[in-house]
Structure formats: C-alpha cells, structure tokens
Tab-separated table of C-alpha atoms in Angstrom:
chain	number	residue	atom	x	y	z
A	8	UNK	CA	-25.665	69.160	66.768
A	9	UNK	CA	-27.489	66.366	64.667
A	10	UNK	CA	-30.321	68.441	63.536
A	11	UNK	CA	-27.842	71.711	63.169
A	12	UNK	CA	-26.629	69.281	60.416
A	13	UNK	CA	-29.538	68.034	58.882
A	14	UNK	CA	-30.542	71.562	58.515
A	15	UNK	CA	-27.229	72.547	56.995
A	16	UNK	CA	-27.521	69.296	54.057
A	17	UNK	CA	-31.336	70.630	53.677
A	18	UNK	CA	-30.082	74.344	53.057
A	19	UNK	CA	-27.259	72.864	50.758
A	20	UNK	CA	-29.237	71.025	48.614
A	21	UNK	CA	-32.240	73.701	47.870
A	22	UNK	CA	-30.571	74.551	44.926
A	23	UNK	CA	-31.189	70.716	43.591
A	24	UNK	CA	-34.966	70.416	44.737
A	25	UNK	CA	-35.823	72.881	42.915
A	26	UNK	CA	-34.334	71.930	39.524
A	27	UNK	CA	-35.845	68.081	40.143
A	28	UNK	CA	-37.774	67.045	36.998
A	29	UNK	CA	-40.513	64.607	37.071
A	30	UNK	CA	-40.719	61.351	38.541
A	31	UNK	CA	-41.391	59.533	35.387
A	32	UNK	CA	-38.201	60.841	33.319
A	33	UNK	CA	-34.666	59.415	33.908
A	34	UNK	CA	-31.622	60.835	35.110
A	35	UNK	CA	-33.861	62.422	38.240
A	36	UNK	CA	-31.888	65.133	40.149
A	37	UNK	CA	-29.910	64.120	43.084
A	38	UNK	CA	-33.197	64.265	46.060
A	39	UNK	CA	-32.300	64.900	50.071
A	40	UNK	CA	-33.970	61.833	51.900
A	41	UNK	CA	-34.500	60.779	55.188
A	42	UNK	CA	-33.844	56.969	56.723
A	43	UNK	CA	-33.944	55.896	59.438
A	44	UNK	CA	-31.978	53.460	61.020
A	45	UNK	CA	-33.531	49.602	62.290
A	46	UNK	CA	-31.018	49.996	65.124
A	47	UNK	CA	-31.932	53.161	66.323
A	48	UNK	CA	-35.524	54.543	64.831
A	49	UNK	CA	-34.297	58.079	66.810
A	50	UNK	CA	-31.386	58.484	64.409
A	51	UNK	CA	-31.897	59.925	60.845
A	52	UNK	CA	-29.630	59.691	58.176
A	53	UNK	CA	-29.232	61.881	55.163
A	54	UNK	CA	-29.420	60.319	52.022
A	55	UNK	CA	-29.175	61.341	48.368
A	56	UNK	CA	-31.028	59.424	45.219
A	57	UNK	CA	-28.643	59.851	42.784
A	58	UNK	CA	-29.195	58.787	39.504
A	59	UNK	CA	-32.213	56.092	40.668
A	60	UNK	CA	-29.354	55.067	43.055
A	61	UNK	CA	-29.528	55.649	46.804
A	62	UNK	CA	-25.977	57.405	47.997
A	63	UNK	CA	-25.302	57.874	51.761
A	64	UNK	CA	-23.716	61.530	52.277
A	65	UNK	CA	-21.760	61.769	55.301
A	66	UNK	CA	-22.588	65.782	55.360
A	67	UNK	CA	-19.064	67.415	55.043
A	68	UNK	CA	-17.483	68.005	51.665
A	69	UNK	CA	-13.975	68.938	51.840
A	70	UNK	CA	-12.895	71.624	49.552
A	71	UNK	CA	-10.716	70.151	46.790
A	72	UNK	CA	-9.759	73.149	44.493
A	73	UNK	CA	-11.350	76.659	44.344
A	74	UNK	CA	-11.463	78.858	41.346
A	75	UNK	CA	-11.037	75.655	38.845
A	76	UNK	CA	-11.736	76.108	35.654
A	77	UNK	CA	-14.837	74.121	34.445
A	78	UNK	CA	-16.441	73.383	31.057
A	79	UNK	CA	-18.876	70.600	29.785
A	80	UNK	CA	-18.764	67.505	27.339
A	81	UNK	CA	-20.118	67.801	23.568
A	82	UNK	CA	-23.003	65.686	22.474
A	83	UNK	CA	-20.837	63.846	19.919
A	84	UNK	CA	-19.651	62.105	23.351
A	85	UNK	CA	-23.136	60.744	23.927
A	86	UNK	CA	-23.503	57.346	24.103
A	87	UNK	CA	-19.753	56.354	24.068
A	88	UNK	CA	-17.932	54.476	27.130
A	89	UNK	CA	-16.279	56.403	29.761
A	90	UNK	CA	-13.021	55.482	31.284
A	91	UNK	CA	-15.223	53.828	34.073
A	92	UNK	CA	-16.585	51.388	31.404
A	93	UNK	CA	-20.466	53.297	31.829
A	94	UNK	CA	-22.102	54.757	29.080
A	95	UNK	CA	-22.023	58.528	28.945
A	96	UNK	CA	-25.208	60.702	28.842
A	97	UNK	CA	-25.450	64.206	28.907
A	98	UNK	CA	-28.461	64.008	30.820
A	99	UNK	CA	-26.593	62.842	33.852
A	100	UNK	CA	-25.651	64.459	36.384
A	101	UNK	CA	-21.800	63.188	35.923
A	102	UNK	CA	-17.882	64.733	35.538
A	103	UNK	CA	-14.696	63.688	34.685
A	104	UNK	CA	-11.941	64.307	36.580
A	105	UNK	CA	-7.987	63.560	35.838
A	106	UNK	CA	-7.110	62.479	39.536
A	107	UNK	CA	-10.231	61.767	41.499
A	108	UNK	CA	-11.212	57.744	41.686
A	109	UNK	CA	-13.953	56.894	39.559
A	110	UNK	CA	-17.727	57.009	41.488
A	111	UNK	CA	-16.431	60.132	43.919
A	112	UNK	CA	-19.317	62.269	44.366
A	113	UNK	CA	-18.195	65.791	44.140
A	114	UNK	CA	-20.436	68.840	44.802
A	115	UNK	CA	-19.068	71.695	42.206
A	116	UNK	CA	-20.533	75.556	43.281
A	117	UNK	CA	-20.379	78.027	40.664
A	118	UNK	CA	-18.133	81.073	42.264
A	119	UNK	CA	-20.029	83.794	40.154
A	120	UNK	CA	-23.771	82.863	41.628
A	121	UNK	CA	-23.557	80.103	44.550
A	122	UNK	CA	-25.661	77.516	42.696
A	123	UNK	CA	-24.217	74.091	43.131
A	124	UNK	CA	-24.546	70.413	42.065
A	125	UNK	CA	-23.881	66.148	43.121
A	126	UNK	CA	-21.999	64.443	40.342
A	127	UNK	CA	-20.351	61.518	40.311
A	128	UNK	CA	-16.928	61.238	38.782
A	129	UNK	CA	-17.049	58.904	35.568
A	130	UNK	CA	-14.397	59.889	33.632
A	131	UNK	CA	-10.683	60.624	33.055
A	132	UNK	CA	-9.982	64.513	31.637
A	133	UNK	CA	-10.470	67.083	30.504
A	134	UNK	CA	-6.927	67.236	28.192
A	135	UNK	CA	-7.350	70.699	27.423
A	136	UNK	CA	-4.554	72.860	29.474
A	137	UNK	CA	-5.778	74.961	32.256
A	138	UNK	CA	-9.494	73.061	32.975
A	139	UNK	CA	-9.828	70.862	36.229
A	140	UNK	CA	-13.123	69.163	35.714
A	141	UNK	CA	-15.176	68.453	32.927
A	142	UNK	CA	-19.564	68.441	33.739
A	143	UNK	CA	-21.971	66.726	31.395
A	144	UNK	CA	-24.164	69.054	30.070
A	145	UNK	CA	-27.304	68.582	32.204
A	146	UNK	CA	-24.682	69.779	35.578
A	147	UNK	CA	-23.334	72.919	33.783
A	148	UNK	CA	-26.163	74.188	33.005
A	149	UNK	CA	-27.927	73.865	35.931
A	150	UNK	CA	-25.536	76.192	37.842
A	151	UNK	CA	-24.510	78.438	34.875
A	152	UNK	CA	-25.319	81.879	35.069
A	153	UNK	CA	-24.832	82.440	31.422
A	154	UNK	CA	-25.893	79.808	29.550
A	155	UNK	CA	-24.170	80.352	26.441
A	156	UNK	CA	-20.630	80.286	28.213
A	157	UNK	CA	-18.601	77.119	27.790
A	158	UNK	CA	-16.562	77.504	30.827
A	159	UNK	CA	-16.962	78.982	34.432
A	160	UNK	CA	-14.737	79.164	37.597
A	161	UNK	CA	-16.100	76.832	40.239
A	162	UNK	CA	-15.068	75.655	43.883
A	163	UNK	CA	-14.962	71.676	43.968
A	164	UNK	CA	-15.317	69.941	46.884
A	165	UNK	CA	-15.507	65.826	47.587
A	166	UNK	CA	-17.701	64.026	50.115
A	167	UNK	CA	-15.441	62.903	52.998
C-alpha cells in the first residue's frame, strides 16, 4: 500500500520535475524527496522543497472546486505585500485565494491538458466576479496550454 503511494506522488508530480530550473536560480520548482525517518529507517516519507522550504505532503489532496475559473497576477503587483505580510513575486510558485488560510498548499490541474502545479496560498482575491483563484505568473504558465490566455478552467484541490 505504502509504495502503491509513493508511486502515485512520483506519477503526480512528473509534470513539476520536468519544468525544475537550475539549482543556482531562486524560486526552484516544488522537487519530490525522499526522508527517512530516525525512528524507523524502513519508512519513507514524501516530501516536497517548496520554495527552498521543505513541506511534508501527506499524499491525498482533496478536491476543493472543479471547473474554477483561474487567471494570474500583473507584474505591477511585483514586489508589493500580500495579505500574508510576504512579498509577492511572480516567480513564485504562489496563489491567492478568498477563503483558503494563508500557507495552504493547493495543487491546481488545468482541465483542458492535465498539467498541474504546488502553490502555496499567499493572498486574499481575486475581486473580479466569477474567478476562484488567482496564480502568480510563473504557476499559470507552467500548466497553460495557450500561453497568451489570461484565464483557464482548473480543478483545485488542498493537501489534507
């Protein structure tokens, strides 16, 4: 059962190894790790580098909403405070959300070609009628299949 699991968070997260940029650059893409426990050296844990910080991922995302609308921030946002107090970047891999408590990691799959991404919820909005969640740049992208659309219908689901 464990290592049906592992294999289903390795499967999951293809889509994110393969987008990884170099070591040397910030805002790193969210990398699948192993631990291992000091209690038990037989028992692995997933666990997910996220943003240079090391996230434990229980394996099961709930699904939260599917077919939400989704667009992403403009760059005049860069560099401003978020409702969380932390300084925005479009080259993170972050969201903002109206009802989700801030540092949720959410994984958001876009409907139209199954690509998916980990971000972390930093922000209150969006205020524009009819979206549900608002990506930096860096996320939509990633999983946009047209890349000169500024909004897509995605499923999100939260990390239980």
């Amino acid at each position: 059962m464990r290592k049906a699991l592992y294999m289903f968070l390795i499967l999951g997260f293809v889509t994110l190894g393969s987008a990884q940029s170099s070591p040397k650059k910030k805002g790193k893409a969210p990398v699948l790790k192993d631990t291992i426990s000091i209690e038990n050296p037989a028992t692995v844990q997933p666990e997910i580098i996220f943003n240079d910080t090391v996230i434990a991922v229980k394996g099961k995302f709930r699904i939260y909403k599917k077919s939400a609308h989704a667009s992403y921030y403009a760059d005049k946002f860069n560099g401003r405070k978020t409702a969380s107090g932390k300084k925005f970047s479009n080259k993170k891999y972050t969201a903002a959300h109206r009802k989700l408590p801030f540092g949720t990691i959410v994984r958001v799959t876009n409907e139209a070609n199954g690509q998916c991404v980990l971000v972390e919820i930093t922000d209150r909005g969006p205020f524009s009628r009819g979206r549900e969640i608002d990506l930096s740049k860096r996320a939509f992208m990633e999983i946009a299949s047209n890349k000169n659309s500024g909004s897509m219908l995605v499923k999100i689901e939260v990390d239980n």
